[in-house]
Coordinates of N, CA and C in Angstrom, one line a residue:
M35 N -18.5 -33.1 0.2 CA -17.7 -32.4 1.1 C -18.4 -32.3 2.4
D36 N -17.7 -32.5 3.5 CA -18.2 -32.5 4.9 C -18.0 -31.0 5.4
Y37 N -19.0 -30.2 5.1 CA -18.9 -28.8 5.5 C -19.0 -28.6 7.0
Y38 N -19.7 -29.5 7.7 CA -19.8 -29.4 9.1 C -18.4 -29.6 9.8
S39 N -17.7 -30.6 9.3 CA -16.3 -30.8 9.9 C -15.4 -29.6 9.5
L40 N -15.6 -29.1 8.3 CA -14.7 -28.0 7.9 C -15.1 -26.8 8.7
A41 N -16.3 -26.6 9.1 CA -16.7 -25.5 10.0 C -16.1 -25.6 11.3
G42 N -16.1 -26.9 11.8 CA -15.4 -27.2 13.1 C -13.9 -26.8 13.1
E43 N -13.3 -27.2 11.9 CA -11.9 -26.8 11.8 C -11.6 -25.3 11.8
L44 N -12.5 -24.6 11.1 CA -12.4 -23.2 11.0 C -12.6 -22.6 12.4
L45 N -13.6 -23.0 13.2 CA -13.7 -22.6 14.5 C -12.5 -22.8 15.4
E46 N -11.9 -24.0 15.2 CA -10.7 -24.3 16.0 C -9.6 -23.4 15.6
V47 N -9.4 -23.1 14.4 CA -8.4 -22.2 13.9 C -8.6 -20.8 14.5
R48 N -9.8 -20.3 14.5 CA -10.1 -19.0 15.0 C -10.0 -18.9 16.5
N49 N -10.3 -20.0 17.2 CA -10.2 -20.0 18.6 C -8.8 -20.3 19.2
S50 N -8.0 -20.9 18.4 CA -6.6 -21.3 18.8 C -5.6 -20.2 18.5
R51 N -5.9 -19.3 17.6 CA -4.9 -18.3 17.2 C -4.8 -17.2 18.3
P52 N -3.6 -16.6 18.4 CA -3.5 -15.5 19.4 C -4.4 -14.4 18.9
R53 N -5.0 -13.7 19.8 CA -5.8 -12.5 19.5 C -5.0 -11.5 18.9
I54 N -5.2 -11.1 17.6 CA -4.4 -10.1 17.0 C -5.0 -8.8 17.2
R55 N -4.2 -7.8 17.1 CA -4.7 -6.4 17.3 C -5.8 -6.0 16.3
L56 N -5.8 -6.6 15.1 CA -6.8 -6.3 14.1 C -8.2 -6.7 14.7
D57 N -8.3 -7.8 15.3 CA -9.6 -8.3 15.8 C -10.1 -7.3 16.9
R58 N -9.2 -6.9 17.8 CA -9.6 -6.0 18.8 C -10.0 -4.6 18.3
T59 N -9.2 -4.2 17.3 CA -9.5 -2.9 16.7 C -10.8 -2.9 16.0
I60 N -11.1 -3.9 15.2 CA -12.3 -4.0 14.4 C -13.5 -4.1 15.4
S61 N -13.3 -4.9 16.4 CA -14.3 -5.1 17.5 C -14.6 -3.8 18.1
H62 N -13.6 -3.0 18.4 CA -13.8 -1.7 19.0 C -14.6 -0.8 18.1
L63 N -14.3 -0.8 16.8 CA -15.0 0.0 15.8 C -16.4 -0.3 15.7
L64 N -16.8 -1.6 16.0 CA -18.1 -2.0 15.7 C -19.0 -2.0 17.0
K65 N -18.5 -1.5 18.1 CA -19.4 -1.3 19.2 C -19.1 0.0 20.0
G66 N -20.1 0.3 20.8 CA -19.9 1.5 21.6 C -19.9 2.8 20.9
E67 N -19.2 3.7 21.5 CA -19.1 5.1 21.0 C -18.5 5.2 19.6
I68 N -17.5 4.4 19.4 CA -16.8 4.5 18.1 C -17.8 4.0 17.0
A69 N -18.6 3.0 17.3 CA -19.6 2.5 16.3 C -20.6 3.6 15.9
I70 N -21.0 4.4 16.9 CA -21.9 5.5 16.7 C -21.3 6.5 15.8
L71 N -20.0 6.9 16.1 CA -19.3 7.9 15.3 C -19.1 7.4 13.8
H72 N -18.8 6.1 13.7 CA -18.6 5.5 12.4 C -20.0 5.5 11.6
Y73 N -21.1 5.2 12.3 CA -22.4 5.2 11.6 C -22.7 6.6 11.2
L74 N -22.5 7.6 12.0 CA -22.8 8.9 11.7 C -22.0 9.4 10.5
E75 N -20.7 9.1 10.5 CA -19.8 9.5 9.4 C -20.2 8.8 8.1
K76 N -20.6 7.6 8.2 CA -21.1 6.8 7.0 C -22.4 7.3 6.5
H77 N -23.2 7.9 7.3 CA -24.6 8.3 6.9 C -24.8 9.8 6.9
G78 N -23.8 10.5 6.4 CA -23.9 11.9 6.2 C -23.8 12.8 7.4
G79 N -23.3 12.2 8.5 CA -23.0 13.0 9.7 C -24.2 13.2 10.6
Q80 N -25.3 12.7 10.3 CA -26.5 12.9 11.2 C -27.4 11.7 11.1
A81 N -28.0 11.4 12.3 CA -29.0 10.3 12.4 C -29.9 10.5 13.6
H82 N -31.0 9.8 13.6 CA -31.9 9.8 14.8 C -31.4 8.7 15.7
P83 N -31.5 8.9 17.0 CA -31.1 7.8 18.0 C -31.7 6.5 17.8
K84 N -33.0 6.4 17.3 CA -33.6 5.2 17.1 C -32.9 4.4 16.0
D85 N -32.5 5.1 14.9 CA -31.7 4.5 13.8 C -30.4 3.8 14.4
L86 N -29.8 4.6 15.3 CA -28.6 4.1 15.9 C -28.8 2.8 16.7
S87 N -29.9 2.8 17.4 CA -30.3 1.6 18.2 C -30.5 0.4 17.3
E88 N -31.2 0.6 16.2 CA -31.5 -0.5 15.3 C -30.3 -1.0 14.6
E89 N -29.4 -0.1 14.2 CA -28.2 -0.5 13.5 C -27.2 -1.2 14.4
L90 N -27.1 -0.7 15.7 CA -26.1 -1.3 16.6 C -26.7 -2.5 17.3
V91 N -28.0 -2.7 17.2 CA -28.7 -3.8 17.9 C -28.5 -3.7 19.4
V92 N -28.8 -2.5 19.9 CA -28.8 -2.2 21.3 C -30.0 -1.4 21.7
S93 N -30.3 -1.4 23.0 CA -31.5 -0.7 23.4 C -31.4 0.8 23.2
T94 N -32.5 1.5 23.1 CA -32.4 2.9 23.0 C -31.8 3.5 24.3
A95 N -32.0 2.9 25.4 CA -31.4 3.3 26.7 C -29.9 3.3 26.6
R96 N -29.4 2.2 26.1 CA -27.9 2.1 25.9 C -27.4 3.2 24.9
V97 N -28.1 3.4 23.9 CA -27.7 4.4 22.9 C -27.7 5.8 23.6
A98 N -28.7 6.1 24.5 CA -28.8 7.3 25.2 C -27.5 7.5 26.1
V99 N -27.1 6.5 26.7 CA -25.9 6.5 27.6 C -24.7 6.8 26.7
L100 N -24.5 6.1 25.6 CA -23.4 6.4 24.7 C -23.4 7.8 24.2
L101 N -24.6 8.3 23.8 CA -24.7 9.6 23.2 C -24.3 10.7 24.3
N102 N -24.7 10.4 25.5 CA -24.4 11.4 26.6 C -22.9 11.5 26.7
T103 N -22.2 10.4 26.7 CA -20.7 10.4 26.8 C -20.1 11.1 25.6
L104 N -20.6 10.8 24.4 CA -20.1 11.4 23.2 C -20.3 12.9 23.2
E105 N -21.5 13.3 23.6 CA -21.8 14.7 23.7 C -20.9 15.5 24.7
K106 N -20.7 14.8 25.9 CA -19.9 15.4 26.9 C -18.5 15.6 26.4
D107 N -18.0 14.7 25.6 CA -16.6 14.7 25.1 C -16.5 15.6 23.9
G108 N -17.6 16.1 23.4 CA -17.5 17.0 22.2 C -17.5 16.3 20.9
F109 N -17.8 15.0 20.8 CA -17.7 14.3 19.5 C -19.0 14.3 18.7
I110 N -20.1 14.7 19.4 CA -21.4 14.8 18.7 C -22.1 16.1 19.3
T111 N -23.1 16.5 18.6 CA -24.1 17.5 19.1 C -25.5 16.9 18.8
R112 N -26.4 17.4 19.6 CA -27.8 17.0 19.4 C -28.6 18.2 18.9
I113 N -29.4 18.0 17.9 CA -30.2 19.1 17.4 C -31.6 18.7 17.3
H114 N -32.6 19.6 17.5 CA -34.0 19.3 17.3 C -34.3 19.0 15.9
D115 N -35.2 18.1 15.6 CA -35.6 17.7 14.3 C -36.4 18.9 13.8
S116 N -36.1 19.4 12.6 CA -36.8 20.6 12.0 C -38.3 20.3 11.7
R117 N -38.6 19.0 11.5 CA -40.0 18.6 11.2 C -40.8 18.3 12.5
D118 N -40.2 17.9 13.5 CA -40.9 17.5 14.8 C -40.0 17.9 15.9
N119 N -40.3 18.9 16.6 CA -39.5 19.5 17.7 C -39.4 18.5 18.9
R120 N -40.2 17.5 18.9 CA -40.1 16.5 20.0 C -39.0 15.5 19.8
L121 N -38.5 15.4 18.5 CA -37.5 14.5 18.2 C -36.1 15.2 18.2
T122 N -35.1 14.5 18.5 CA -33.7 15.0 18.4 C -32.9 14.2 17.5
N123 N -32.1 14.8 16.7 CA -31.1 14.2 15.8 C -29.7 14.3 16.4
V124 N -28.9 13.4 16.0 CA -27.5 13.4 16.5 C -26.6 13.8 15.3
S125 N -25.7 14.7 15.6 CA -24.8 15.2 14.5 C -23.4 15.0 14.9
L126 N -22.6 14.6 14.0 CA -21.2 14.4 14.2 C -20.5 15.7 14.2
S127 N -19.7 16.0 15.2 CA -18.9 17.2 15.3 C -17.6 17.0 14.6
E128 N -16.9 18.1 14.4 CA -15.6 18.1 13.7 C -14.6 17.2 14.5
K129 N -14.7 17.4 15.8 CA -13.8 16.6 16.7 C -14.1 15.1 16.5
G130 N -15.4 14.7 16.4 CA -15.8 13.3 16.2 C -15.3 12.8 14.8
R131 N -15.5 13.7 13.8 CA -15.0 13.3 12.5 C -13.5 13.1 12.5
E132 N -12.8 13.9 13.2 CA -11.3 13.7 13.3 C -10.9 12.4 14.0
L133 N -11.7 12.1 15.0 CA -11.4 10.8 15.8 C -11.7 9.6 14.9
I134 N -12.8 9.6 14.2 CA -13.1 8.4 13.4 C -12.2 8.3 12.2
N135 N -11.8 9.4 11.7 CA -10.8 9.4 10.6 C -9.4 8.9 11.0
S136 N -9.0 9.3 12.2 CA -7.7 8.8 12.7 C -7.7 7.4 13.0
R137 N -8.8 6.9 13.6 CA -9.0 5.5 13.9 C -9.0 4.6 12.7
R138 N -9.7 5.1 11.6 CA -9.7 4.4 10.4 C -8.4 4.3 9.7
E139 N -7.6 5.4 9.8 CA -6.3 5.4 9.2 C -5.3 4.5 10.0
E140 N -5.4 4.4 11.3 CA -4.6 3.4 12.1 C -5.0 2.0 11.6
L141 N -6.3 1.7 11.5 CA -6.7 0.4 11.1 C -6.2 0.0 9.7
L142 N -6.4 1.0 8.8 CA -5.9 0.7 7.4 C -4.4 0.5 7.3
M143 N -3.7 1.2 8.1 CA -2.2 1.0 8.1 C -1.9 -0.4 8.6
Y144 N -2.5 -0.8 9.7 CA -2.3 -2.1 10.3 C -2.7 -3.2 9.4
M145 N -3.9 -3.1 8.8 CA -4.4 -4.1 7.9 C -3.5 -4.2 6.6
S146 N -3.0 -3.1 6.1 CA -2.2 -3.2 4.9 C -0.9 -3.9 5.2
E147 N -0.4 -3.7 6.5 CA 0.8 -4.4 6.9 C 0.6 -5.9 6.9
L148 N -0.6 -6.3 7.5 CA -0.9 -7.7 7.6 C -1.1 -8.3 6.2
L149 N -1.8 -7.6 5.3 CA -2.0 -8.1 4.0 C -0.7 -8.2 3.2
S150 N 0.2 -7.3 3.4 CA 1.4 -7.4 2.7 C 2.2 -8.6 3.1
K151 N 2.1 -9.1 4.3 CA 2.8 -10.3 4.7 C 2.2 -11.5 4.1
L152 N 0.9 -11.5 3.6 CA 0.3 -12.6 2.9 C 0.9 -12.7 1.5
G153 N 1.3 -11.6 0.9 CA 1.7 -11.6 -0.5 C 0.5 -11.2 -1.3
E154 N 0.7 -10.7 -2.5 CA -0.3 -10.2 -3.4 C -1.5 -11.1 -3.7
D155 N -1.1 -12.3 -4.1 CA -2.2 -13.3 -4.5 C -3.0 -13.7 -3.3
D156 N -2.4 -14.1 -2.2 CA -3.2 -14.5 -1.0 C -4.0 -13.4 -0.4
A157 N -3.4 -12.1 -0.5 CA -4.1 -11.0 0.1 C -5.4 -10.7 -0.8
K158 N -5.3 -10.8 -2.1 CA -6.4 -10.6 -2.9 C -7.5 -11.7 -2.7
E159 N -7.0 -12.9 -2.6 CA -7.9 -14.1 -2.4 C -8.6 -13.9 -1.0
Y160 N -7.9 -13.5 0.0 CA -8.5 -13.3 1.3 C -9.6 -12.3 1.3
V161 N -9.4 -11.2 0.6 CA -10.4 -10.1 0.5 C -11.6 -10.6 -0.3
R162 N -11.3 -11.4 -1.4 CA -12.4 -11.9 -2.2 C -13.2 -12.9 -1.4
L163 N -12.6 -13.7 -0.6 CA -13.4 -14.7 0.2 C -14.1 -14.0 1.3
Q164 N -13.6 -13.0 1.9 CA -14.3 -12.2 2.9 C -15.6 -11.6 2.3
K165 N -15.4 -11.0 1.1 CA -16.6 -10.4 0.5 C -17.7 -11.4 0.2
K166 N -17.2 -12.6 -0.3 CA -18.2 -13.6 -0.6 C -18.9 -14.2 0.6
L167 N -18.1 -14.3 1.7 CA -18.7 -14.8 2.9 C -19.7 -13.8 3.5
N168 N -19.4 -12.5 3.3 CA -20.4 -11.5 3.7 C -21.7 -11.5 2.9
M169 N -21.5 -11.8 1.6 CA -22.7 -11.9 0.7 C -23.5 -13.1 1.1
V170 N -22.9 -14.3 1.3 CA -23.7 -15.4 1.6 C -24.3 -15.4 3.0
A171 N -23.6 -14.7 3.9 CA -24.1 -14.6 5.3 C -25.3 -13.6 5.3
G172 N -25.3 -12.7 4.4 CA -26.5 -11.7 4.3 C -27.7 -12.4 3.7
D173 N -27.5 -13.6 3.1 CA -28.7 -14.3 2.5 C -29.5 -15.0 3.6
R174 N -28.9 -15.2 4.8 CA -29.6 -15.9 5.8 C -30.7 -15.2 6.5

């Protein structure tokens, strides 16, 4: 099998299709302020800014800017680390939790609509292949 040619075909398919709302929504969830809120929600509602920087693969300066915006808007709070007062932890506020939950619900509704248009067998196969691709990509 010529995997190189197949990869080229896949790139062509991905580049030629119209940008669907799902791509934009997922992209939005994976970067910026929403990504920080998602990370906090996924990790017990609290994290250190350095962890956020490493997870999002952005500079600590960029994380500081994002955190300032989130704090100003009431989506997070900053609290001093109980073990080291020089460190600050970021905590997800109730308003932040509500935002991330509503965004997730919007995304789930849209994704379920798309998957239903594929039909049961193709939808299950698509999810199976996405999981497998994530696993093999993680091996790199």
